[in-house]
Coordinates of C-alpha atoms and ligand atoms in Angstrom, one line a residue:
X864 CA 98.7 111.0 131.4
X865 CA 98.4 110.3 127.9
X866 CA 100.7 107.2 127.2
X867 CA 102.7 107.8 123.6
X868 CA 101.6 106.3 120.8
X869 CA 104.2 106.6 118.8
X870 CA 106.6 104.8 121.5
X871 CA 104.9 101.5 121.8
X872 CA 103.2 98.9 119.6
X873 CA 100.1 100.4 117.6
X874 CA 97.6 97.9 119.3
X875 CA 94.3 96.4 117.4
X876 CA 92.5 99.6 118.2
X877 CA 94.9 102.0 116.5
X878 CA 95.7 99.8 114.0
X879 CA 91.4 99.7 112.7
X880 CA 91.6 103.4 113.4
X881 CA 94.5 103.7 110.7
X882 CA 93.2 100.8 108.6
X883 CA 89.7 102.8 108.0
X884 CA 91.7 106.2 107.5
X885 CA 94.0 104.4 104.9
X886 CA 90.8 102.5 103.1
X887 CA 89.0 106.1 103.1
X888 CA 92.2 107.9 101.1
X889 CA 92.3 105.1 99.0
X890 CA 88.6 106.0 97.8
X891 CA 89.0 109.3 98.4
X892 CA 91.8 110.6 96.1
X893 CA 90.9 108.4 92.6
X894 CA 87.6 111.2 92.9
X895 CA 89.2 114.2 92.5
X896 CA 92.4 113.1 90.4
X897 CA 89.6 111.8 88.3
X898 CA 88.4 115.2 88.2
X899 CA 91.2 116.8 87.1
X900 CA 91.4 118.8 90.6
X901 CA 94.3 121.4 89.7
X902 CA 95.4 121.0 93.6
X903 CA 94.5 118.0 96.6
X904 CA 95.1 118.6 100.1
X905 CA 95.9 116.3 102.8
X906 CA 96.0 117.9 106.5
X907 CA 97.3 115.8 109.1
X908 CA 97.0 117.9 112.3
X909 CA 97.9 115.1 114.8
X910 CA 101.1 113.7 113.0
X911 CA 102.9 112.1 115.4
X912 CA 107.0 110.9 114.2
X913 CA 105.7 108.4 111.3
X914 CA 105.7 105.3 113.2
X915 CA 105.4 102.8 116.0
X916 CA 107.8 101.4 118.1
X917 CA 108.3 98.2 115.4
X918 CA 108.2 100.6 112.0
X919 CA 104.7 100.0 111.2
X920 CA 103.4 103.4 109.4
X921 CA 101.4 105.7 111.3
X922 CA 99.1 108.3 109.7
X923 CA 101.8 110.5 107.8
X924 CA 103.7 107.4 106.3
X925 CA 100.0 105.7 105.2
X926 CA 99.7 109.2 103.5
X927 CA 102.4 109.2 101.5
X928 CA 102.3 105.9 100.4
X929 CA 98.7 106.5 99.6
X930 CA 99.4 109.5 97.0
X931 CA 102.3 107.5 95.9
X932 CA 100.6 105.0 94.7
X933 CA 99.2 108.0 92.4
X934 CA 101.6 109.7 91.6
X935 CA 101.5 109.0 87.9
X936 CA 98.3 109.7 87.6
X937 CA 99.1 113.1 89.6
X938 CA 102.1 113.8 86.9
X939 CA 99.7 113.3 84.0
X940 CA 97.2 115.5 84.8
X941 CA 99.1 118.0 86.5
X942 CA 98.0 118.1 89.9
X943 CA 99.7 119.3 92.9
X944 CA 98.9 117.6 96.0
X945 CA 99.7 119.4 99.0
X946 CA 100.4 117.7 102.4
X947 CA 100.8 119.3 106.0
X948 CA 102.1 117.3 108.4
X949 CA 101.5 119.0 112.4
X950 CA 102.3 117.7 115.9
X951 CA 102.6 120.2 118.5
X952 CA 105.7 117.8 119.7
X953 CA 108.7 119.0 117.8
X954 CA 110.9 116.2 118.4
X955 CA 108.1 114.1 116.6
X956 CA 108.1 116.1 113.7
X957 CA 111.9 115.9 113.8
X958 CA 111.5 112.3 113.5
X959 CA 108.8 112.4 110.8
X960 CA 111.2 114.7 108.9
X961 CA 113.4 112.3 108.2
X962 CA 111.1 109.5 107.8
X963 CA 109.6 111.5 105.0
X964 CA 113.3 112.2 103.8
X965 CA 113.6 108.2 103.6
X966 CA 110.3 107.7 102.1
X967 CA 110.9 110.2 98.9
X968 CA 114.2 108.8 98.7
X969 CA 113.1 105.2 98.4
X970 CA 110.3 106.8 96.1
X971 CA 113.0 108.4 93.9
X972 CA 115.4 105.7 93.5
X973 CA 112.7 103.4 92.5
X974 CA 112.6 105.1 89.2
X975 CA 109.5 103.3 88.8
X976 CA 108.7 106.5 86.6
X977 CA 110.7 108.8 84.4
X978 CA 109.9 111.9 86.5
X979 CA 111.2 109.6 89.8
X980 CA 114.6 110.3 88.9
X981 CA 114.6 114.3 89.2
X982 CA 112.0 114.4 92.2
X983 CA 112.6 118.0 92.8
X984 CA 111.8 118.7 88.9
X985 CA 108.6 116.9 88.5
X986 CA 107.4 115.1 92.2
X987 CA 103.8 116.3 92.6
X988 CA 104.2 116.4 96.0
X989 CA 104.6 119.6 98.4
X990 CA 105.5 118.6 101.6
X991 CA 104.9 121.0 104.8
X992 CA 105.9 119.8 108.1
X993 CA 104.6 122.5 111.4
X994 CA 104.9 122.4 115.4
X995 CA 101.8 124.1 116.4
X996 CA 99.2 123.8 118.4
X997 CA 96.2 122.6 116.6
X998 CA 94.0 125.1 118.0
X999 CA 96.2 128.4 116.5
X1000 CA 97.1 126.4 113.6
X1001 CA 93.4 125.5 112.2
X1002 CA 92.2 129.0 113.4
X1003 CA 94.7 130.1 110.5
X1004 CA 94.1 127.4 107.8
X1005 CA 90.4 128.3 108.5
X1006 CA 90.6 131.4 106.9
X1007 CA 92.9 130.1 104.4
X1008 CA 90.2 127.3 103.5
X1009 CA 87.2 129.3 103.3
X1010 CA 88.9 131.3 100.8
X1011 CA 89.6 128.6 98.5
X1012 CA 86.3 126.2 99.1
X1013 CA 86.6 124.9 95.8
X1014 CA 90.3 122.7 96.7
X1015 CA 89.4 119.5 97.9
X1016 CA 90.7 118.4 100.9
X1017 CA 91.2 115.7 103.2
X1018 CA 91.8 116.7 107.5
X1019 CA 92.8 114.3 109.7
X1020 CA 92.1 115.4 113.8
X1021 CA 94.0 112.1 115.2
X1022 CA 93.5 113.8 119.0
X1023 CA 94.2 112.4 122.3
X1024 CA 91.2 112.7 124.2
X1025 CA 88.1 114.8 123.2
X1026 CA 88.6 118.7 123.4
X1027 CA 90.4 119.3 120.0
X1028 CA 86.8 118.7 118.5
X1029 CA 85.0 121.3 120.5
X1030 CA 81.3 122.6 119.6
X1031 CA 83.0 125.9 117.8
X1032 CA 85.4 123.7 115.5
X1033 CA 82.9 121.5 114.9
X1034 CA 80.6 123.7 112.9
X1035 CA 83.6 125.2 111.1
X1036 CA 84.7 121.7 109.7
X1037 CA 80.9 121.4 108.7
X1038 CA 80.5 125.1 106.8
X1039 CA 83.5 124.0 104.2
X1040 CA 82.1 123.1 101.0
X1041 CA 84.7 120.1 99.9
X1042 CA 86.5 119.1 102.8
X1043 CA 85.9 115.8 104.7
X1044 CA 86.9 115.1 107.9
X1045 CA 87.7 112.2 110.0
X1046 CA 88.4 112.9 113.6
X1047 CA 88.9 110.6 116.6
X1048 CA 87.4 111.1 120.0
X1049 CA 87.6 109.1 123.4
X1050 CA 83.9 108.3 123.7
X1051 CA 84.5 106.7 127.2
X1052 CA 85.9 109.8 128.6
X1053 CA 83.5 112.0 127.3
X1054 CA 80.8 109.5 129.2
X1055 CA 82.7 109.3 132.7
X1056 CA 83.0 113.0 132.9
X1057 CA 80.5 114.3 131.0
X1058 CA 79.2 117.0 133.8
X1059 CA 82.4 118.3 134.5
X1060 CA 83.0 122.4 133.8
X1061 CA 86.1 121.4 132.1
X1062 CA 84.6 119.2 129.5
X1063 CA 81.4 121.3 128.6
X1064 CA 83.5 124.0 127.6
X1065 CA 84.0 122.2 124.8
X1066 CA 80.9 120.6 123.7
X1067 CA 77.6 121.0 125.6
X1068 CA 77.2 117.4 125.9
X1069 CA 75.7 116.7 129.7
X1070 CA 72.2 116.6 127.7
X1071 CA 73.4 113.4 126.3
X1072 CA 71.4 110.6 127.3
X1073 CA 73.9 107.3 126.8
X1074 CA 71.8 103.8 126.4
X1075 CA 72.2 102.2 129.9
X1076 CA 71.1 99.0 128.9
X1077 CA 73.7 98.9 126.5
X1078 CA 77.1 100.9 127.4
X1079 CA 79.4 100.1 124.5
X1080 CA 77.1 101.7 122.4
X1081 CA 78.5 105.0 123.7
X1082 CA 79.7 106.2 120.5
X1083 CA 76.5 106.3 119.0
X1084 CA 75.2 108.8 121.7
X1085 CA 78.2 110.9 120.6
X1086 CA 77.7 110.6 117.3
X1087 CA 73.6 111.9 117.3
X1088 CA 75.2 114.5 119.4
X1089 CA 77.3 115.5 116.4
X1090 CA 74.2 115.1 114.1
X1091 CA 72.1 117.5 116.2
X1092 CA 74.8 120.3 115.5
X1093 CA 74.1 120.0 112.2
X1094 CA 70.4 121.2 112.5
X1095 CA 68.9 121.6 109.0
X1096 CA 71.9 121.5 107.0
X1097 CA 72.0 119.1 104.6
X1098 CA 75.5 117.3 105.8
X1099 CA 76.7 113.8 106.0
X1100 CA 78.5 111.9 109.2
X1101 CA 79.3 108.7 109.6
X1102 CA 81.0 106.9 112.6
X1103 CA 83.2 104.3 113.5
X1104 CA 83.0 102.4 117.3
X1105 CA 86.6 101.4 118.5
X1106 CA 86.6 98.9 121.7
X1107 CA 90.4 99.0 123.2
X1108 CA 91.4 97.7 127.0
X1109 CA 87.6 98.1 128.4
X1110 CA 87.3 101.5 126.9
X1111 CA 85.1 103.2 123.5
X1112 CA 86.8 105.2 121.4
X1113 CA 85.4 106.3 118.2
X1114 CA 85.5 108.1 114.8
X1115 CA 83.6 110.4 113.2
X1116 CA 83.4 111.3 109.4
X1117 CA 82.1 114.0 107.7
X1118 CA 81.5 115.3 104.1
X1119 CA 79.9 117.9 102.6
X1120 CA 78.3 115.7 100.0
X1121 CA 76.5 112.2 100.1
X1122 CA 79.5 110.4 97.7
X1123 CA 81.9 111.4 100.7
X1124 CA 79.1 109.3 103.4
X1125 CA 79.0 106.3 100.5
X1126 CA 82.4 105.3 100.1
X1127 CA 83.4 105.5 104.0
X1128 CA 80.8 103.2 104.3
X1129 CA 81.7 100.8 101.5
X1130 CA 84.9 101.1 103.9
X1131 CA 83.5 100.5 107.3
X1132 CA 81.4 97.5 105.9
X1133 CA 84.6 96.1 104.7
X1134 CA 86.2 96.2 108.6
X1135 CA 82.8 95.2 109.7
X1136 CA 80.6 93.3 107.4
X1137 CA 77.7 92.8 110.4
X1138 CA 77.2 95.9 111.7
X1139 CA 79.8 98.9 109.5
X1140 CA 80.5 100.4 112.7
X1141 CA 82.4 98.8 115.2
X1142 CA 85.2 96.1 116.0
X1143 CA 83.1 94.5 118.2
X1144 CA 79.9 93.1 119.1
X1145 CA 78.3 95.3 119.8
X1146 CA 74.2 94.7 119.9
X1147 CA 75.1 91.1 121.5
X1148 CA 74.5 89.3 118.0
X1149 CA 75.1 85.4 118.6
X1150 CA 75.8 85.5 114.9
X1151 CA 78.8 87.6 115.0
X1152 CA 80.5 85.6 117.5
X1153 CA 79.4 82.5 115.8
X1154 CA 77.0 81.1 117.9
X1155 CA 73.5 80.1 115.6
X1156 CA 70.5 80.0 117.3
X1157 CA 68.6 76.2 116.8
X1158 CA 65.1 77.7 117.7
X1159 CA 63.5 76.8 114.3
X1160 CA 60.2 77.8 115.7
X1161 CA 60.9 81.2 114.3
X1162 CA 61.4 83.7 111.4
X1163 CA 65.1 83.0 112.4
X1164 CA 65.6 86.4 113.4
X1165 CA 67.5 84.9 115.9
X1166 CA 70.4 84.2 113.9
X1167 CA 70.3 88.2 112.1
X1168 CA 71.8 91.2 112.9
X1169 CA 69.6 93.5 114.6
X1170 CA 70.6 96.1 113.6
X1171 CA 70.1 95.0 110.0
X1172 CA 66.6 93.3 111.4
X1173 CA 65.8 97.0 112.4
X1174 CA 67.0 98.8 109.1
X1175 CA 64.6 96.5 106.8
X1176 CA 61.5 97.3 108.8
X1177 CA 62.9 100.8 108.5
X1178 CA 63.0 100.5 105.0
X1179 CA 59.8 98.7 104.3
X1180 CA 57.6 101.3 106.0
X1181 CA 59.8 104.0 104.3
X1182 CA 59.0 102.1 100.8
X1183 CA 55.2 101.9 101.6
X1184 CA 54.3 105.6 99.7
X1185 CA 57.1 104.7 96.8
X1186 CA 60.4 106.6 96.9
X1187 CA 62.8 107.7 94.3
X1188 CA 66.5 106.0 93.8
X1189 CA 67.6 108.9 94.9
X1190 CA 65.8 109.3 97.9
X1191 CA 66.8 105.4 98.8
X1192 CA 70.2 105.9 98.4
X1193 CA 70.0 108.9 101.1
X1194 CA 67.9 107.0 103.1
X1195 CA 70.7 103.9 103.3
X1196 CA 73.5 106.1 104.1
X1197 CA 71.6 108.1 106.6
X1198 CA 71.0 105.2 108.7
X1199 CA 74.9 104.1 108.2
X1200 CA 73.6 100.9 105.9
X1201 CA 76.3 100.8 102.9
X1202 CA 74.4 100.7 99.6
X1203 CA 75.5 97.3 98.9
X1204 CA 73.9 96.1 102.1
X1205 CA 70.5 98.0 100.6
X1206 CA 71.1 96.1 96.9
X1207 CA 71.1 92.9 98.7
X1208 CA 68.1 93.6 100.9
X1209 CA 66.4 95.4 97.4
X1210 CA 67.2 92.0 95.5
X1211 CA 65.8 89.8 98.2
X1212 CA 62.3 91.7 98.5
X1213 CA 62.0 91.8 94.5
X1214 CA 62.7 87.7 94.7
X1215 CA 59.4 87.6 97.5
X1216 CA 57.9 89.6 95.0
X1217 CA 57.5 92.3 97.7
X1218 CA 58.1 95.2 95.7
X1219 CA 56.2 97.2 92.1
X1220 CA 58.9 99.5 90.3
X1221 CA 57.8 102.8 88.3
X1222 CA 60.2 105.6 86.2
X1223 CA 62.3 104.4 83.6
X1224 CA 63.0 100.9 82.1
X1225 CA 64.9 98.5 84.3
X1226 CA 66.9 95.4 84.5
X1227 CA 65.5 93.0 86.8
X1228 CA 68.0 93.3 89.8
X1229 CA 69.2 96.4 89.5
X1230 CA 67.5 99.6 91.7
X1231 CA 70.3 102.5 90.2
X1232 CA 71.1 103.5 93.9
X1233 CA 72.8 106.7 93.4
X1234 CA 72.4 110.6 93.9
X1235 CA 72.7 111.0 90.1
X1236 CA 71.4 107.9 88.5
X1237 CA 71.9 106.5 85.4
X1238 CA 68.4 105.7 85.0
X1239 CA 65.4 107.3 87.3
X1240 CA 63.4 104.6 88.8
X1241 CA 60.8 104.3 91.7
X1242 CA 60.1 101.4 94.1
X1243 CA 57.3 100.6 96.3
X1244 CA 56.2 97.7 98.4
X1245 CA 53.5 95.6 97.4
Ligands
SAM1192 C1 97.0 109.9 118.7 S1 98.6 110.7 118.5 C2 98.7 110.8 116.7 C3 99.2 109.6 116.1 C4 99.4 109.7 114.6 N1 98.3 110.2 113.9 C5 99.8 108.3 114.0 O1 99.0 107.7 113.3 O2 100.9 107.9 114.4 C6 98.2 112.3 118.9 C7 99.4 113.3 118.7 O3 98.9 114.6 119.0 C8 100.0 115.4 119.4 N2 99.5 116.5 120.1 C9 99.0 116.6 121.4 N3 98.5 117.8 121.7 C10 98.5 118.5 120.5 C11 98.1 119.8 120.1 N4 97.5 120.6 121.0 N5 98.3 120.2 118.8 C12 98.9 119.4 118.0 N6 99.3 118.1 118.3 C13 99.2 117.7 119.5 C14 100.8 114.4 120.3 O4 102.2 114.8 120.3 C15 100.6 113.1 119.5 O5 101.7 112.8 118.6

């Protein structure tokens, strides 16, 4: 059985898992207050009470102190932001209840803003609290978000185990227009018990071939499942490998457009600036762990990331026939490289005088990696 999170000490596995989801928000709202969205909405479907055993905030608490922190900015241009907070344990969302009760009255009394003092007057918050099971529940949301694609929205699947996610939920999460997604997923169960009846009634997933030679990369077997699903639809995942007592666990991300993909990568290269995707070594990179390689005979690969080592000879034979900025910047956030990492990689290539440039005028430097760029360049290698 399951042991409860919410009863013990979130350990380093939870705590990247929340880290990430908290970074993401952080990017995530600015974009559509920015906007001048009339309404945001947050859906945590796997609440829990608030908190671990020592206080430290769970996924509903990093929530609200996320849209706190924007709540003038939600005042001023009128938006509403609409959370739902759901565990099909009630006594959790008892708990959470008043947690949130604490949390607006700390809020209020802060009077850090005029409006702080008459919360139920002006706070742009609407709070919903349910004790379903997620499976009814998002069937009814569903409905309720195709019929208003055009909200932006934010759902949070913080399952235990795998089945929450099945083949069938899947593809609904992927036909909404504006809603990203980041759900967990037990990678190393899904790989022990991969052929059992009970699991493929979820997901179809005993075609999977895992990388034998290489077992902790699980996740990323799981993950090219998920991108299969997609077929031709032009949608963007991303993933996230979590190593806890032995096991993989793992996110996945989705977003219906390529901005969503960009910024939870500018995340996951901030948790892990070698690889963006795990919180461990994972490829058996000496560099990671510190250890440099004093073979000088070399190119020094030895000391790189190969996964990195693999992405620029990736990119060079992509560059060979010239590609748009536009066409770059998919490229780098297809293969899960954050478009910092291709800048730095871009800037090193021009300094070898590897690379010709074509389109509009340019700053030495500076490739304009973006879907809607500033300037409209092209790059080839030499
Ligand atoms: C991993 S915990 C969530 C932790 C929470 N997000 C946090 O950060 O503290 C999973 C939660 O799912 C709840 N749960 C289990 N089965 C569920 C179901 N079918 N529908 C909704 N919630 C469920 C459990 O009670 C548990 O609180």
């Amino acid at each position: 059985m399951t042991k409860d999170i919410n009863k013990r000490n979130f350990d380093e596995g939870t705590s990247i898992k929340l880290e990430l989801f908290k970074l993401y928000l952080r990017e995530w709202l600015p974009v559509f207050i920015s906007k001048k969205a009339k309404t945001i909405e947050v859906f945590d479907f796997f609440a829990g009470s608030g908190t671990d055993v020592n206080g430290n905030p769970g996924s509903p608490l990093i929530i609200l102190n996320e849209i706190s922190n924007q709540c003038e900015k939600l005042v001023q241009n009128n938006i509403r932001l609409k959370v739902l907070f759901n565990d099909l344990d009630g006594d959790k969302i008892d708990i959470l209840s008043e947690n949130i009760g604490e949390h607006l009255k700390t809020c209020s009394s802060s009077s850090k803003y005029d409006f702080c003092t008459n919360p139920n007057d002006s706070c742009p918050f609407e709070i919903k609290l349910t004790k379903e099971d997620f499976k009814d529940l998002f069937e009814r949301w569903y409905n309720y978000f195709l019929n208003s694609q055009g909200v932006p929205r934010m759902l949070f699947i913080d399952q235990y185990g795998i089945k929450h996610v099945s083949e069938s939920i899947f593809k609904k999460l992927i036909s909404l227009r504006h809603a990203d997604f980041i759900f967990f997923i037990s990678t190393s169960y899904l790989k022990r018990f991969k052929e059992q009846p009970e699991f493929l009634k979820y997901l179809s997933i005993n075609e999977i071939e895992f990388d034998s030679s290489n077992p902790y990369s699980c996740h990323r077997a799981v993950f090219n499942y998920y991108k299969s699903l997609l077929a031709s639809k032009k949608y963007y995942l991303g993933q996230f490998s979590i190593r806890k007592n032995g096991n993989i666990y793992g996110v996945i991300f989705g977003s219906g457009h390529p901005l969503g993909l960009k910024k939870f990568l500018d995340v996951a290269w901030k948790l892990d600036v070698h690889t963006g995707e795990t919180n461990f070594d994972i490829d058996n990179d000496s560099v990671r762990v510190g250890q440099y390689s004093l073979d000088f005979d070399n190119d020094g690969s030895a000391n790189k990331v190969k996964k990195l080592v693999g992405y620029e000879l990736d990119l060079l034979k992509y560059l060979e026939d010239g590609r748009s900025n536009i066409e770059i910047y998919l490229f780098s956030i297809e293969n899960g490289i954050s478009i910092k990492k291709t800048n730095e990689i871009l800037k090193r290539l021009e300094e070898q005088n590897m690379l010709t440039f074509g389109g509009e005028a340019r700053r030495k430097g500076a490739f304009y990696l973006d879907f809607e760029p500033e300037k409209k360049i092209t790059i080839k290698i030499l």
